Short mmCIF file of C-alpha atoms in Angstrom, two decimals:
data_model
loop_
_atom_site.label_atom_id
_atom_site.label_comp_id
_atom_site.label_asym_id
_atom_site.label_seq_id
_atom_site.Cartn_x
_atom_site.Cartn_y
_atom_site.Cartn_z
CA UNK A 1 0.00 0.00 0.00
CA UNK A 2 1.00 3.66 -0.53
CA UNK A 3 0.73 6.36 1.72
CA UNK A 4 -1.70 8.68 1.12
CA UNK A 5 -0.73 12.34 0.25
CA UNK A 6 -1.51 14.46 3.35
CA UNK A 7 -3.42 17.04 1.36
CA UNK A 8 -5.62 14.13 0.69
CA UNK A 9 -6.07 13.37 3.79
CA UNK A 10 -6.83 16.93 4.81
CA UNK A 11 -9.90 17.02 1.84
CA UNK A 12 -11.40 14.19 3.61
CA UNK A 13 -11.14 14.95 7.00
CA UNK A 14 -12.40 18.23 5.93
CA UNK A 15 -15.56 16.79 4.16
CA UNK A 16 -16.37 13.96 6.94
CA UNK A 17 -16.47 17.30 9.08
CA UNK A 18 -18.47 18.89 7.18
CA UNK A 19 -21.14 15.92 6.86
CA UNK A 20 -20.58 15.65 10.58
CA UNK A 21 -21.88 19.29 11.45
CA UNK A 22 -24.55 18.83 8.88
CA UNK A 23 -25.76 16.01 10.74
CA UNK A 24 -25.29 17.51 14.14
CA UNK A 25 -27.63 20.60 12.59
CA UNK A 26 -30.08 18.25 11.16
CA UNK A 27 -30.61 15.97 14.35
CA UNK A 28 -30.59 19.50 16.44
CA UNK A 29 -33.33 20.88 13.94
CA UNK A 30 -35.55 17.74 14.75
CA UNK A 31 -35.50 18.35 18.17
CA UNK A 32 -36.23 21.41 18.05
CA UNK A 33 -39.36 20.50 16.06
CA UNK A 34 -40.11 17.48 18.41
CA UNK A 35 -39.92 20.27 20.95
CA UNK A 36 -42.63 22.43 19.30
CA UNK A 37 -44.26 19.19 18.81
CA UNK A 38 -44.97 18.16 22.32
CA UNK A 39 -45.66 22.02 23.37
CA UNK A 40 -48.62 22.10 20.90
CA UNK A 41 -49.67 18.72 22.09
CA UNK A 42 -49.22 19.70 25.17
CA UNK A 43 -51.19 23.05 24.95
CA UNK A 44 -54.12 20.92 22.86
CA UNK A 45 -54.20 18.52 25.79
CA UNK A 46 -55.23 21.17 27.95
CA UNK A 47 -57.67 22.36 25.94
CA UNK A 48 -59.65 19.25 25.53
CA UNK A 49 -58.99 19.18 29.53
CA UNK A 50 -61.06 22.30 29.30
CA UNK A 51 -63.53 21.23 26.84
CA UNK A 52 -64.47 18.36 28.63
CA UNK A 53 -64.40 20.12 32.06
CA UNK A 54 -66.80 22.50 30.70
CA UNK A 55 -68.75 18.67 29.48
CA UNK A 56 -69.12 17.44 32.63
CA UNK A 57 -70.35 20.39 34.35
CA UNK A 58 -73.51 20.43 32.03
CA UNK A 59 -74.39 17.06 32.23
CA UNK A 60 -74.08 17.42 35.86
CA UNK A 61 -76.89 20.05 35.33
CA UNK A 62 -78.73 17.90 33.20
CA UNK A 63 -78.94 15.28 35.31
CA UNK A 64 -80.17 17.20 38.27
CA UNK A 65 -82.74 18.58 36.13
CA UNK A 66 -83.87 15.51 34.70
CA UNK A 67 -84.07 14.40 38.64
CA UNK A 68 -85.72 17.51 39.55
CA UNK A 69 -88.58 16.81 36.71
CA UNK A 70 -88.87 13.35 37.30
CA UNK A 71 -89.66 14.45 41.38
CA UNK A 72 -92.31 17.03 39.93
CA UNK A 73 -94.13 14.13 37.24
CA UNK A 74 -94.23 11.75 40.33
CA UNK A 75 -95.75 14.75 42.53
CA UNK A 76 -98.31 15.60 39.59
CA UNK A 77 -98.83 11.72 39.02
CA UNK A 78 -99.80 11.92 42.72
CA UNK A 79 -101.63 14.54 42.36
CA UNK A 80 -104.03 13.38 39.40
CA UNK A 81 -104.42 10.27 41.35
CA UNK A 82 -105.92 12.06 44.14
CA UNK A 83 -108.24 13.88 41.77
CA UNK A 84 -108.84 10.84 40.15
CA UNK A 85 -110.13 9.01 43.17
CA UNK A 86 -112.42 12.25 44.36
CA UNK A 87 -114.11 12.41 41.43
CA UNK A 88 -114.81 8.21 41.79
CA UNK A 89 -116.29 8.94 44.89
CA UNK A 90 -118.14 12.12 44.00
CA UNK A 91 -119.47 10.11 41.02
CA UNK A 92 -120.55 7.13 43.23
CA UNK A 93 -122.12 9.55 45.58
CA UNK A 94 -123.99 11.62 42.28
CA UNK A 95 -125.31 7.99 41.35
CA UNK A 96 -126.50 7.54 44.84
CA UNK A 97 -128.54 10.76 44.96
CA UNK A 98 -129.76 9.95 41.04
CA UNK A 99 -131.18 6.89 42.82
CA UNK A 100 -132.90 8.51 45.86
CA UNK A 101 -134.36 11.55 43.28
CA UNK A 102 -134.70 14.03 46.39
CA UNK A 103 -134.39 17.57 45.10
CA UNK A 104 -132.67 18.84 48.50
CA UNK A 105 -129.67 15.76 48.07
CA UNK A 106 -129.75 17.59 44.47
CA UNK A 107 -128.50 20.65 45.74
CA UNK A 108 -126.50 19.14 48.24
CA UNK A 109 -124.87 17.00 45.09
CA UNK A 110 -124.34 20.48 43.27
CA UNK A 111 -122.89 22.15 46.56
CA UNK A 112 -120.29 18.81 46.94
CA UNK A 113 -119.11 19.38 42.97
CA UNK A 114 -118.32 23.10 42.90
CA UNK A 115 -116.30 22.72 46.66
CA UNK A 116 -114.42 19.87 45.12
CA UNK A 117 -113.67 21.59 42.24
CA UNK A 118 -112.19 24.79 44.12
CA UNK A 119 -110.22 22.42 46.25
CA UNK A 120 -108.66 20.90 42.90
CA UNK A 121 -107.97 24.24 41.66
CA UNK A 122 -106.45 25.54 45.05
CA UNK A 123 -103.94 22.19 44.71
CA UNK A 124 -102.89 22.38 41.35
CA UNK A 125 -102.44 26.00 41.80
CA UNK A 126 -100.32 25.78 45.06
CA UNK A 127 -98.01 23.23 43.10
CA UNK A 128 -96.95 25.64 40.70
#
């Protein structure tokens, strides 16, 4: 083998630096964009932390006002049962009369009707 003529030497040494800083830059230019990577990722993260923060809350409120209708149908379910059963009874009672004919259990009948009626109005009302 021959020697190699220093000058030759000096070219390549020179170019393997050269590639060497190039890849130094290049490797220091993708972590600088990995960097800005994972900041935006990191800064999107907390938005959708936000986002769904903000989520929850109004199904929270949902929810309680789903419960908070469901308790006022049950209470108005209650309420029309009551009624419901009243007017049964005033109805049995009305046929009862019907049967007797008595003009005086007429009026009594009529009397019976118009104070239930004001007593269903009065409840309903007071509910709302």
């Amino acid at each position: 083998m021959r020697p190699r003529p220093v000058a030759m030497n000096d070219e390549r040494s020179a170019l393997m630096g050269q590639r060497s800083k190039r890849n130094q830059a290049a490797r220091l230019e993708q972590e600088r964009h990995a960097q800005h990577l994972e900041a935006r990722n990191d800064e999107l993260a907390g938005q959708l932390n936000e986002k769904v923060n903000a989520l929850k809350h109004v199904t929270v409120m949902m929810h309680d006002e789903a419960v908070e209708h469901n308790r006022f149908l049950e209470n108005m379910q209650l309420d029309m049962s009551n009624a419901s059963s009243m007017m049964s009874s005033t109805m049995k009672k009305l046929g009862e009369m019907m049967a007797t004919g008595s003009s005086r259990h007429m009026c009594y009948l009529a009397l019976f009707i118009v104070v239930v009626f004001i007593v269903l109005y009065l409840t309903v009302r007071s509910r709302m």
